[in-house]
JSON list of C-alpha atoms in Angstrom, two decimals:
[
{"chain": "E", "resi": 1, "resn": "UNK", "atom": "CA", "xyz": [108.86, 21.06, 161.75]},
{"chain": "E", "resi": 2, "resn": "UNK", "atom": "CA", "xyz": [112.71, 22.24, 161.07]},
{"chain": "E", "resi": 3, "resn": "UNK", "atom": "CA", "xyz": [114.48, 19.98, 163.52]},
{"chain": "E", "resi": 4, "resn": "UNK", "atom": "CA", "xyz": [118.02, 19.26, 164.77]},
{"chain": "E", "resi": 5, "resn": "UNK", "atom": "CA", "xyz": [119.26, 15.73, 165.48]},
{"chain": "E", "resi": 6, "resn": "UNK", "atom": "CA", "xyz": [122.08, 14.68, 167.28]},
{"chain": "E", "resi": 7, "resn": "UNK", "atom": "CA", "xyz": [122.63, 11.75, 169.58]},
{"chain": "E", "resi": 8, "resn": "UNK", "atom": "CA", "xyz": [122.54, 12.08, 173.19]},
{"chain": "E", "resi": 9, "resn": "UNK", "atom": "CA", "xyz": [124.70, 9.42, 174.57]},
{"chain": "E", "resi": 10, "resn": "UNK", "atom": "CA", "xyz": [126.49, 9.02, 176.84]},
{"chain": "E", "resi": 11, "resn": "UNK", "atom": "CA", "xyz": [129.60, 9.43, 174.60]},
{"chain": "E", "resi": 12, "resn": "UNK", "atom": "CA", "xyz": [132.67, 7.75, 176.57]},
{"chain": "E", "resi": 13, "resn": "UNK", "atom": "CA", "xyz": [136.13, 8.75, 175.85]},
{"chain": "E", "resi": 14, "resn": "UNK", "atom": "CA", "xyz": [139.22, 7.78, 177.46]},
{"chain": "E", "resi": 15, "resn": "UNK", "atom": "CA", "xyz": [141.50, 11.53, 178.28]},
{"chain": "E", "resi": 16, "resn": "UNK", "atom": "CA", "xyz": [143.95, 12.12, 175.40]},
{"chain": "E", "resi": 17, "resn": "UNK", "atom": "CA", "xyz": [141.40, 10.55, 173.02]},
{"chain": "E", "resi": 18, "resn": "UNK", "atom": "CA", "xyz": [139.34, 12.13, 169.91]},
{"chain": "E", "resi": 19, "resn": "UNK", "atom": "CA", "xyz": [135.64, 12.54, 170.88]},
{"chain": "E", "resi": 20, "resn": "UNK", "atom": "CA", "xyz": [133.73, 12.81, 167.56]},
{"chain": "E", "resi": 21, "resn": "UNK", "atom": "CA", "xyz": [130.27, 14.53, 167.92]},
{"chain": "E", "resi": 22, "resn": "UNK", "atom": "CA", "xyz": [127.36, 14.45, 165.14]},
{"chain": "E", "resi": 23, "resn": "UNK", "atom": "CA", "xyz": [124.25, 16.51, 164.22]},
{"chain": "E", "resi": 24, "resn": "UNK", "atom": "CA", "xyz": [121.86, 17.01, 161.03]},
{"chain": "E", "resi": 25, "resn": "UNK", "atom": "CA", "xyz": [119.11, 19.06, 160.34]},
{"chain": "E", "resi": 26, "resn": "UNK", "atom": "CA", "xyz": [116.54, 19.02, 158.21]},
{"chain": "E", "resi": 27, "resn": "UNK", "atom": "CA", "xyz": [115.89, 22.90, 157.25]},
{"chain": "E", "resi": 28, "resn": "UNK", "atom": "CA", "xyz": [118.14, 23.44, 153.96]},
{"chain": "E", "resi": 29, "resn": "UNK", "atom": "CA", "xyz": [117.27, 27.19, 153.93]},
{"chain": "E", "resi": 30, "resn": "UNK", "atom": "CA", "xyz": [120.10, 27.04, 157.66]},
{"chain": "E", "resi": 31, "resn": "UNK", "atom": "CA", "xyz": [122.92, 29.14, 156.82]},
{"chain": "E", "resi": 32, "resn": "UNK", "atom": "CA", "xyz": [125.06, 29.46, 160.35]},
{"chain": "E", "resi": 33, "resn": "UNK", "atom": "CA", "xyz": [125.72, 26.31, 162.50]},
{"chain": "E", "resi": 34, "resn": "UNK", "atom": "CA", "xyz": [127.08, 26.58, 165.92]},
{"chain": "E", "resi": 35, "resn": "UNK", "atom": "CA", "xyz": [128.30, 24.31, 168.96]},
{"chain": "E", "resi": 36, "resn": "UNK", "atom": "CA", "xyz": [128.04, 24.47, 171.92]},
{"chain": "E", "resi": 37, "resn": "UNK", "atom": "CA", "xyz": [128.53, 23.70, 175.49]},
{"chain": "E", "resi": 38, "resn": "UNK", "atom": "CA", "xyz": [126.37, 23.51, 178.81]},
{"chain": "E", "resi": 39, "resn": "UNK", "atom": "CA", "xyz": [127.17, 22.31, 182.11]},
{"chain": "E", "resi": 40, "resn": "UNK", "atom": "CA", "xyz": [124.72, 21.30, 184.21]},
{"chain": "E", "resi": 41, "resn": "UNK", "atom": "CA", "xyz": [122.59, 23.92, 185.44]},
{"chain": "E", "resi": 42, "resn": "UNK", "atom": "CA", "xyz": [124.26, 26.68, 183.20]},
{"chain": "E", "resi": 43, "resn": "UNK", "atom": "CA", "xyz": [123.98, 28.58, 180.36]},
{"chain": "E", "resi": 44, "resn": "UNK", "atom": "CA", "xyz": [125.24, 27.48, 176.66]},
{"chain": "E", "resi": 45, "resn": "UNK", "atom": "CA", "xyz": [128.73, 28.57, 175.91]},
{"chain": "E", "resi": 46, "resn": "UNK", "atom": "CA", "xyz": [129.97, 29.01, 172.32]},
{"chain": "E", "resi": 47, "resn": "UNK", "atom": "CA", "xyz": [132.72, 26.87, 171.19]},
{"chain": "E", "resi": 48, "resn": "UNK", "atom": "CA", "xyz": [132.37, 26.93, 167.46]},
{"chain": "E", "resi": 49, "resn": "UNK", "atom": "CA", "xyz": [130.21, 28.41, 164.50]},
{"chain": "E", "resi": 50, "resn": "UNK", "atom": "CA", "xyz": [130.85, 27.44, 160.82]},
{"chain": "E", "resi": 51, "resn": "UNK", "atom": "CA", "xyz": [128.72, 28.94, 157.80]},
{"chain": "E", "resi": 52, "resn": "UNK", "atom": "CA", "xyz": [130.68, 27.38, 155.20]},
{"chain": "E", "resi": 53, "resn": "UNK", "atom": "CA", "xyz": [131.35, 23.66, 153.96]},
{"chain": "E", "resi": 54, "resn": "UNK", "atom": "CA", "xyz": [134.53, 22.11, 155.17]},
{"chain": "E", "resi": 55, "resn": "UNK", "atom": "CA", "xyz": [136.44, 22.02, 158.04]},
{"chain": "E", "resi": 56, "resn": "UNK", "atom": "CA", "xyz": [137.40, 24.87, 160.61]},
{"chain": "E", "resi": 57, "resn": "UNK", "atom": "CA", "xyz": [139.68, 24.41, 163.24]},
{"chain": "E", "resi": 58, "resn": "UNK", "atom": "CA", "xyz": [140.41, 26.22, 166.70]},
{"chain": "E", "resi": 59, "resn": "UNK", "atom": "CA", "xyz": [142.77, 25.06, 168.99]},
{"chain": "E", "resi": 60, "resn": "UNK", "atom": "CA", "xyz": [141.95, 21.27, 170.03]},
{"chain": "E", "resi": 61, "resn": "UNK", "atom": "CA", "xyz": [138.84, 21.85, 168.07]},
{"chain": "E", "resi": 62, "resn": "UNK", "atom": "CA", "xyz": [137.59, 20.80, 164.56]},
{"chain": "E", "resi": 63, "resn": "UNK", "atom": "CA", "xyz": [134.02, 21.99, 163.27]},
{"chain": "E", "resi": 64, "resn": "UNK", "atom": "CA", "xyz": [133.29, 19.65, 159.81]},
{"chain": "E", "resi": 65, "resn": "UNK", "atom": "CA", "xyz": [129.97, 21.11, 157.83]},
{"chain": "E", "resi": 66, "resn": "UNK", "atom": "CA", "xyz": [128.32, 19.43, 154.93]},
{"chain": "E", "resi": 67, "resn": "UNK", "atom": "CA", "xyz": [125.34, 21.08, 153.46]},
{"chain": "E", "resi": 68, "resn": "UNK", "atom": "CA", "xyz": [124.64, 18.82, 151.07]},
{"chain": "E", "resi": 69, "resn": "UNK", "atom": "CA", "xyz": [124.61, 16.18, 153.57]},
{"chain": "E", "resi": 70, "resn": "UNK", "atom": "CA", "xyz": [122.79, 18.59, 156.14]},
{"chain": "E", "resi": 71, "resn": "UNK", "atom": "CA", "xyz": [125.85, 17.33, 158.84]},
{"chain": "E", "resi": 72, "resn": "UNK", "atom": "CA", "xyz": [127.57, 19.20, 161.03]},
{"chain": "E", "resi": 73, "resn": "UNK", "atom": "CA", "xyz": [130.10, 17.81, 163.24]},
{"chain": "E", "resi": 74, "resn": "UNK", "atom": "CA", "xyz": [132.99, 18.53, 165.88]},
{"chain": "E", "resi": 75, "resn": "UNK", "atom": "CA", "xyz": [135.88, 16.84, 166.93]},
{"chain": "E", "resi": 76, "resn": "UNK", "atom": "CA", "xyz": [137.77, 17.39, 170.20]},
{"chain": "E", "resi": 77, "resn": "UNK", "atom": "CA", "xyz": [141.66, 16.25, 170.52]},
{"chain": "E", "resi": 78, "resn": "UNK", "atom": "CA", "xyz": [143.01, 15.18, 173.02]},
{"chain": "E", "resi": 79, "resn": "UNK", "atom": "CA", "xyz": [139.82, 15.24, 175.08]},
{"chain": "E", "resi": 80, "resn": "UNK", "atom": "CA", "xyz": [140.20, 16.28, 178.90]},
{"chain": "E", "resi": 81, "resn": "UNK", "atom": "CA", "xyz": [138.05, 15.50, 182.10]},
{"chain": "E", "resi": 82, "resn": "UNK", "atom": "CA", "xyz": [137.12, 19.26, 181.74]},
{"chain": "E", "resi": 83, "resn": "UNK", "atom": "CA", "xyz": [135.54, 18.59, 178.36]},
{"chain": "E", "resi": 84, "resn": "UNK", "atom": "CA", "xyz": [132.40, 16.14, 180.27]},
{"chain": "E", "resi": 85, "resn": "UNK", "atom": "CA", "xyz": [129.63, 18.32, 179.66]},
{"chain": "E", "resi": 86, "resn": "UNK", "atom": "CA", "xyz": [126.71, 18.43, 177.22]},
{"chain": "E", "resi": 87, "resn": "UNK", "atom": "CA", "xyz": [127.45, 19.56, 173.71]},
{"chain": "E", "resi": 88, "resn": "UNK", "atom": "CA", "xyz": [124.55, 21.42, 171.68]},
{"chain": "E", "resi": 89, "resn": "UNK", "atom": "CA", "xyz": [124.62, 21.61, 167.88]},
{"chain": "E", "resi": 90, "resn": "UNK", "atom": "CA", "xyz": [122.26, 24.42, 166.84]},
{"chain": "E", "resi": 91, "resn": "UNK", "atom": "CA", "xyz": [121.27, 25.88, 163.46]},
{"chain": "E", "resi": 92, "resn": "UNK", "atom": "CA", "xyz": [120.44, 29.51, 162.61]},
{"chain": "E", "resi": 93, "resn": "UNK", "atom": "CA", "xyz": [117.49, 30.28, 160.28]},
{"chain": "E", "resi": 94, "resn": "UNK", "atom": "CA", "xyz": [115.34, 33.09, 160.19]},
{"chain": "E", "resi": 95, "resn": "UNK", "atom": "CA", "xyz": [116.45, 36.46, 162.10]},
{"chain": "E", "resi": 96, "resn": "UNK", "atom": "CA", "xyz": [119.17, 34.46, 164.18]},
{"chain": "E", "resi": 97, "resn": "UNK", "atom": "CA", "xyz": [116.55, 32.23, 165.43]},
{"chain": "E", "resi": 98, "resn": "UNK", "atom": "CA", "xyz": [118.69, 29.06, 166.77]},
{"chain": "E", "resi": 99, "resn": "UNK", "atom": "CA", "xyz": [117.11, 25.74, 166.67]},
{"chain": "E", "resi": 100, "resn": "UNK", "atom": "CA", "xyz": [119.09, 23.47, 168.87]},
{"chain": "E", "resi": 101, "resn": "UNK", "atom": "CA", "xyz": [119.55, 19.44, 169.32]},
{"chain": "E", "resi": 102, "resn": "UNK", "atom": "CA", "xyz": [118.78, 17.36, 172.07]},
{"chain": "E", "resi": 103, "resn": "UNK", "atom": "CA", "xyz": [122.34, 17.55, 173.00]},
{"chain": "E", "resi": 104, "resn": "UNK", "atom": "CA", "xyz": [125.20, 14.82, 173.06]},
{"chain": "E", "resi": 105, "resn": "UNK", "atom": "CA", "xyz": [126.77, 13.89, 176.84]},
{"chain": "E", "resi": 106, "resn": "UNK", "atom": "CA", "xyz": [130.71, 13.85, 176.50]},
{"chain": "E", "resi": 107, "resn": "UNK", "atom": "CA", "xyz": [131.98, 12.01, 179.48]},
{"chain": "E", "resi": 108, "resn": "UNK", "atom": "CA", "xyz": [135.79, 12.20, 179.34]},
{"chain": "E", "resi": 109, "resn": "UNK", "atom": "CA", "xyz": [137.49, 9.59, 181.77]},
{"chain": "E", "resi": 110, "resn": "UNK", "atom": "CA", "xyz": [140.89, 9.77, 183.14]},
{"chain": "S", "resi": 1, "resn": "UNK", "atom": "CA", "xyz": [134.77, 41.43, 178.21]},
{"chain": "S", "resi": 2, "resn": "UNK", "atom": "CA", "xyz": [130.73, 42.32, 177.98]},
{"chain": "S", "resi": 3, "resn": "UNK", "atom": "CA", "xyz": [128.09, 40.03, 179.23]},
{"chain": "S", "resi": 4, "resn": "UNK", "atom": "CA", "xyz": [124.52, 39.17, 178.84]},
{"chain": "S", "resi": 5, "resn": "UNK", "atom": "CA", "xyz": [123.50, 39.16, 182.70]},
{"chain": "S", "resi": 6, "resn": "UNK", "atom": "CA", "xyz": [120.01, 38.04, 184.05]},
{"chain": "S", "resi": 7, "resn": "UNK", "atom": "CA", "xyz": [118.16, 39.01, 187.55]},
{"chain": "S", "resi": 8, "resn": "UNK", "atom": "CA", "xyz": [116.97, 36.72, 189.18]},
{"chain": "S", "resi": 9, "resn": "UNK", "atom": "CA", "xyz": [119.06, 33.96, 189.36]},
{"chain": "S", "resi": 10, "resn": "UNK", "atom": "CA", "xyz": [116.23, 32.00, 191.10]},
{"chain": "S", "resi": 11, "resn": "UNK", "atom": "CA", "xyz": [112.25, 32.89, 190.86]},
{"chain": "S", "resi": 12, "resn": "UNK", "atom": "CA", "xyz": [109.65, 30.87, 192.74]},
{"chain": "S", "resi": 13, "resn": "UNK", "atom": "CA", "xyz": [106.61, 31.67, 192.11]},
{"chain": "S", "resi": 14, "resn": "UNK", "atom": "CA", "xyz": [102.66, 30.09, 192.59]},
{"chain": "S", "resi": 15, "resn": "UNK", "atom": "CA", "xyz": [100.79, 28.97, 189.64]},
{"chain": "S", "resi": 16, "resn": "UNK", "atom": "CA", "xyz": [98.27, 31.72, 188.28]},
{"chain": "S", "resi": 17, "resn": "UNK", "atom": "CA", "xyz": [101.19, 34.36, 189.37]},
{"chain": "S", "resi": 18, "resn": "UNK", "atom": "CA", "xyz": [102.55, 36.90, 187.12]},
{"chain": "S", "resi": 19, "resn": "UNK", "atom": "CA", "xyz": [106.45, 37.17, 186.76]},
{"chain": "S", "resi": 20, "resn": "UNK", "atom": "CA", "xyz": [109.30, 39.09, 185.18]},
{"chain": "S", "resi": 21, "resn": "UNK", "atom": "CA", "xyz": [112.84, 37.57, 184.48]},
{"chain": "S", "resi": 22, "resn": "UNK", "atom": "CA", "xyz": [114.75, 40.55, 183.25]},
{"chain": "S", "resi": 23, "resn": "UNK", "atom": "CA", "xyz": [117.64, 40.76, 180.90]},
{"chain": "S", "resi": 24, "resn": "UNK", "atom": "CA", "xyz": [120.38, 43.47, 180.32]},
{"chain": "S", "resi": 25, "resn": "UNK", "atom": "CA", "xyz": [121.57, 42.70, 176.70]},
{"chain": "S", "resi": 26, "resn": "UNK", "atom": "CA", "xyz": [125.38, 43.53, 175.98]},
{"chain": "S", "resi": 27, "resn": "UNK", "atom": "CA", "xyz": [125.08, 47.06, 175.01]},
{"chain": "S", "resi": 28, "resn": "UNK", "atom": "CA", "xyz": [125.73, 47.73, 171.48]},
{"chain": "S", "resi": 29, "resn": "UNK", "atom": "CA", "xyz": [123.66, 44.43, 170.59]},
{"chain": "S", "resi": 30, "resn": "UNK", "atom": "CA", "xyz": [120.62, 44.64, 168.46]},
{"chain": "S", "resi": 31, "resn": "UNK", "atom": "CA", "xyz": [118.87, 41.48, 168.16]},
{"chain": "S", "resi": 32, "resn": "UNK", "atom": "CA", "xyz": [117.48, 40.23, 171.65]},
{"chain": "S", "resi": 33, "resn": "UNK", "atom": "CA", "xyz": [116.14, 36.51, 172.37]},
{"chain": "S", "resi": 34, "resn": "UNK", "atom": "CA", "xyz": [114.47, 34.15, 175.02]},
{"chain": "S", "resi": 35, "resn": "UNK", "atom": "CA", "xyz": [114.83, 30.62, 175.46]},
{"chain": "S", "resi": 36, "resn": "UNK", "atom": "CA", "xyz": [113.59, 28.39, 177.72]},
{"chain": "S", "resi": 37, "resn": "UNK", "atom": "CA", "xyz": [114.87, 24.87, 178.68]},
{"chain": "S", "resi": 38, "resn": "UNK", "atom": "CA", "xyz": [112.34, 22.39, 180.64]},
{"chain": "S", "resi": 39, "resn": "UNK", "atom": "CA", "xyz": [114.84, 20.69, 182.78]},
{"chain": "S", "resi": 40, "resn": "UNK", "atom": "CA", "xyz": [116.48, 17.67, 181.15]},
{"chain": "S", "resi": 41, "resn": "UNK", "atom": "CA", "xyz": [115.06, 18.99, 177.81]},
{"chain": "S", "resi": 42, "resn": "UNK", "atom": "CA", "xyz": [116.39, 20.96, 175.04]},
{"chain": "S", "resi": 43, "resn": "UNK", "atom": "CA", "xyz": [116.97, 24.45, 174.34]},
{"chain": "S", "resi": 44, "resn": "UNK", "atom": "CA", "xyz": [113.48, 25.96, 172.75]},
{"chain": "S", "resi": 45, "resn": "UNK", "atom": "CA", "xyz": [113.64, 29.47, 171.21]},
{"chain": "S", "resi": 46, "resn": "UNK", "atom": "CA", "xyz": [110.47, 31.98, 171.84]},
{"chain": "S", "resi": 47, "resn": "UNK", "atom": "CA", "xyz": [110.88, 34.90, 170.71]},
{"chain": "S", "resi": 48, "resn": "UNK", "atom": "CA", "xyz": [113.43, 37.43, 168.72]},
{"chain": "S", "resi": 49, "resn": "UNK", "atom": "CA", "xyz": [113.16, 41.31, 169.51]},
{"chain": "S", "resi": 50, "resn": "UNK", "atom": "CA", "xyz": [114.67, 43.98, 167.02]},
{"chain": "S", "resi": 51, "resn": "UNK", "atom": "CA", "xyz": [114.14, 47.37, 166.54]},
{"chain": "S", "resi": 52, "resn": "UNK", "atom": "CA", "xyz": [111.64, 47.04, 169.54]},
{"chain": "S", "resi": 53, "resn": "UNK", "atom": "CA", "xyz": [109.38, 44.96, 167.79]},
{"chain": "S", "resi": 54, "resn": "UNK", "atom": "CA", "xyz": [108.70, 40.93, 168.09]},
{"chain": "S", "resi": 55, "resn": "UNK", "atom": "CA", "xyz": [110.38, 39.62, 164.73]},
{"chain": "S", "resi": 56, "resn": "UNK", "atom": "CA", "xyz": [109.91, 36.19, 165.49]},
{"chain": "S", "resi": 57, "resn": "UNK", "atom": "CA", "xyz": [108.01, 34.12, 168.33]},
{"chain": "S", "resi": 58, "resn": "UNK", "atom": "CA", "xyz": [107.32, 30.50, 168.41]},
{"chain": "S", "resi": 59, "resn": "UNK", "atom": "CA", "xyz": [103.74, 28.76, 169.48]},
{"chain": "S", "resi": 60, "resn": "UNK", "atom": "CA", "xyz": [104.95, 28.53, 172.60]},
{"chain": "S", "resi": 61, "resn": "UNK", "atom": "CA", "xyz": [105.20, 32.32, 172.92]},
{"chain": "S", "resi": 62, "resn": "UNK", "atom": "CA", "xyz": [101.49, 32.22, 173.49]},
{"chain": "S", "resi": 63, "resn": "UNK", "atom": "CA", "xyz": [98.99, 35.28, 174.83]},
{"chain": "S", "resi": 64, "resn": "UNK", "atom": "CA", "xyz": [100.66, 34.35, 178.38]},
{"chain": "S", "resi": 65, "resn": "UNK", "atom": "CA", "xyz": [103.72, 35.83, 177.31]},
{"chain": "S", "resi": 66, "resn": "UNK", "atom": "CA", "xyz": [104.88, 39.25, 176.56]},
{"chain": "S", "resi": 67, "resn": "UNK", "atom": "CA", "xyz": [108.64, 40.80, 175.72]},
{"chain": "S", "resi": 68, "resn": "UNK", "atom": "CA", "xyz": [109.58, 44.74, 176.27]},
{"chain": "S", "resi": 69, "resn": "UNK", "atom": "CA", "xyz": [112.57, 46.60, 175.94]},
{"chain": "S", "resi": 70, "resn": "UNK", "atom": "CA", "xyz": [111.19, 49.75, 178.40]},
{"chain": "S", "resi": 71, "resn": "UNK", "atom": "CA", "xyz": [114.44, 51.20, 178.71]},
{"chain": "S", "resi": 72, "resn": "UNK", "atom": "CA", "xyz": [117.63, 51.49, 176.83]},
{"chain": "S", "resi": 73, "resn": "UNK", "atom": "CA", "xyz": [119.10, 48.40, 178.71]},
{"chain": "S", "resi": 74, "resn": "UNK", "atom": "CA", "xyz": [116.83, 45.77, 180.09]},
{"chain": "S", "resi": 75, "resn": "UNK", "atom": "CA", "xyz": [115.41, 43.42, 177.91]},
{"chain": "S", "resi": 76, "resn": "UNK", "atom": "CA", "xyz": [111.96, 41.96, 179.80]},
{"chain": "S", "resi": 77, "resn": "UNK", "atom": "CA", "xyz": [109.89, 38.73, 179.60]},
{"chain": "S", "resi": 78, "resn": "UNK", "atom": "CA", "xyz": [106.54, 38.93, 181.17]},
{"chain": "S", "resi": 79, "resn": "UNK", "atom": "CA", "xyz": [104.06, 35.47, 182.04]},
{"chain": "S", "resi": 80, "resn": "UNK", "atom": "CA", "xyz": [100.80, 37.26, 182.88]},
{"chain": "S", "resi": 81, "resn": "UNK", "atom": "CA", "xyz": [99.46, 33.70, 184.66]},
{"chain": "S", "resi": 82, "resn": "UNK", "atom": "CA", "xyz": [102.39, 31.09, 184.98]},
{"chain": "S", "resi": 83, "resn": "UNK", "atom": "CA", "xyz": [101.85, 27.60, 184.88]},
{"chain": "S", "resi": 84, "resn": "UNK", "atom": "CA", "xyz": [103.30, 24.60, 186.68]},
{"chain": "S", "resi": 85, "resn": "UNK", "atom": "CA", "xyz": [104.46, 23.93, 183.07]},
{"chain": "S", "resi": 86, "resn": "UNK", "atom": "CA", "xyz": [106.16, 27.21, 182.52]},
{"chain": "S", "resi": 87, "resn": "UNK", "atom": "CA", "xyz": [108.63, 25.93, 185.17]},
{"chain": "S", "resi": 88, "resn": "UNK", "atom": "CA", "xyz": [112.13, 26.11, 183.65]},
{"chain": "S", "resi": 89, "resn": "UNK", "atom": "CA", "xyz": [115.41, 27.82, 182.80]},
{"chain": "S", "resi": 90, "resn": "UNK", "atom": "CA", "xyz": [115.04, 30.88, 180.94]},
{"chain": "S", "resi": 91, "resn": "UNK", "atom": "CA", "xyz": [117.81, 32.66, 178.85]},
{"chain": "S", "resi": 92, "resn": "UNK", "atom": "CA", "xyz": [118.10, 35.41, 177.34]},
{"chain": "S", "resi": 93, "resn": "UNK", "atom": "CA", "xyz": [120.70, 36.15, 175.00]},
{"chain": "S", "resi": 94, "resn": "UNK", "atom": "CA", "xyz": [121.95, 38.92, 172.27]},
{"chain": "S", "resi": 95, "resn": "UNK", "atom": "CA", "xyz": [123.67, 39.42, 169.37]},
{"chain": "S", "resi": 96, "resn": "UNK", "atom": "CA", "xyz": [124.98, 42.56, 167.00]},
{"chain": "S", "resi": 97, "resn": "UNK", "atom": "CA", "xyz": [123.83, 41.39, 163.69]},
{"chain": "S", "resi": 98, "resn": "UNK", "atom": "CA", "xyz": [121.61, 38.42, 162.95]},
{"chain": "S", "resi": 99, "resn": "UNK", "atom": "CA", "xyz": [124.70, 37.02, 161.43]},
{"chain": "S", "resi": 100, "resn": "UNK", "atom": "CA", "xyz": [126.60, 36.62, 164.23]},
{"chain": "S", "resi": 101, "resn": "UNK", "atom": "CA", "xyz": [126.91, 34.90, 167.56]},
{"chain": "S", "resi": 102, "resn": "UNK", "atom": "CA", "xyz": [124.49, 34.75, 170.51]},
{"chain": "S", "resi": 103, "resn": "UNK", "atom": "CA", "xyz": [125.65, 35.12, 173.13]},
{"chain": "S", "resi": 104, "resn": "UNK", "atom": "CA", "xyz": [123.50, 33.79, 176.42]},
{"chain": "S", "resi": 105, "resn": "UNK", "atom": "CA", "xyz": [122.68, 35.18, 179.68]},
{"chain": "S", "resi": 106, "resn": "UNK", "atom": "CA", "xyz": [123.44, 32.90, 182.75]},
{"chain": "S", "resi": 107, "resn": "UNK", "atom": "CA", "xyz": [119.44, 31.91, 182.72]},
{"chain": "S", "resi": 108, "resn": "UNK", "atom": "CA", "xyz": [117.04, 32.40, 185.17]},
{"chain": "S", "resi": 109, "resn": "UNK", "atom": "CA", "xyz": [115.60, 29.07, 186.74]},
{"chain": "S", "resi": 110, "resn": "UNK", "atom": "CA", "xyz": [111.72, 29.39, 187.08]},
{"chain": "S", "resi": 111, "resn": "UNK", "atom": "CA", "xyz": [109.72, 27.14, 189.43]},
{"chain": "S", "resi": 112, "resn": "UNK", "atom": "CA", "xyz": [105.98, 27.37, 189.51]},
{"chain": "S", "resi": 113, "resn": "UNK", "atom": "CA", "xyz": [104.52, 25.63, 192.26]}
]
């Protein structure tokens, strides 16, 4: 069973912080990795993808990948109230298939 | 800027009823997908359509469920006889090249009573 870990919180943040999100998986074969967001009740909503090790960075937003160490990771800066939501880390394998995480809460407090 | 888009928003439906949650992909896409998402659960992929064909389905996607593309547009999932345990979120989502990004529908929530 290929499988996607991440923690799901609550992670707690005071606004202006850095909110530091995890995730492994197990399938080594994964070749895109992807983040994103849901709200409650709504559909995921890209923020990131990364397909090769390092770091990639868009706007407030850092995506880290390690294959070796099958970990992906994203940092927000300066996190907002806006950013509470539920953060899904999700692997691509065969045909675009995603396999997604449990999902990590972000609650961002003023 | 193009969308996946979903009809209906909201289905409720009695157990042993068939449904259809439809889909319009974004229009030059070629891969097509459905998810589901029990509610407080994760994200759990299906099935993968290309080149109007199944590519990929997941033992979930069992004899209950069926996918068509009867048109150049819509993008169909089919439970012949739903269960209380289909009951769920469904999206559907698209992308140009397997390589890419999927983008997702705005689901369809699915209650089987």
């Amino acid at each position: 069973q290929k499988e996607v870990e991440q923690n799901s919180g609550p992670l707690s943040v005071p606004e202006g912080a850095i909110a530091s999100l995890n995730c492994t998986y197990s399938d080594r074969g994964s070749q895109s990795f992807f983040w994103y967001r849901q709200y409650s009740g709504k559909s995921p909503e890209l923020i990131m993808f990364i397909y090769s090790n390092g770091d990639k960075e868009d706007g407030r937003f850092t995506a880290q990948l390690n294959k070796a160490s099958q970990y992906v990771s994203l940092l927000i800066r300066d996190s907002q109230p806006s950013d509470s939501a539920t953060y899904l880390c999700a692997v691509s394998t065969s045909y675009g298939k995603l396999t997604f995480g449990q999902g990590t809460i972000l609650t961002v407090h003023p | 800027e193009p969308e996946v888009t979903q009809t209906p928003s909201h289905q409720v439906t009695q157990m042993g009823q068939e449904v259809i949650l439809r889909c319009v992909p974004i229009s030059n896409h070629l891969y097509f997908y459905w998810y589901r998402q029990i509610l407080g659960q994760k994200v759990e992929f299906l099935v993968s359509f290309y080149n109007n064909e199944i590519s990929e389905k997941s033992e979930i996607f069992d004899d209950q469920f069926s996918v068509e593309r009867p048109d150049g547009s819509n993008f169909t999932l089919k439970i012949r006889s739903t269960k209380l345990e289909d009951s769920a979120m469904y999206f559907c989502a698209s992308i140009i090249d397997r390589a890419k990004t999927q983008y997702f529908g705005p689901g369809t929530r699915l209650l089987v009573l």
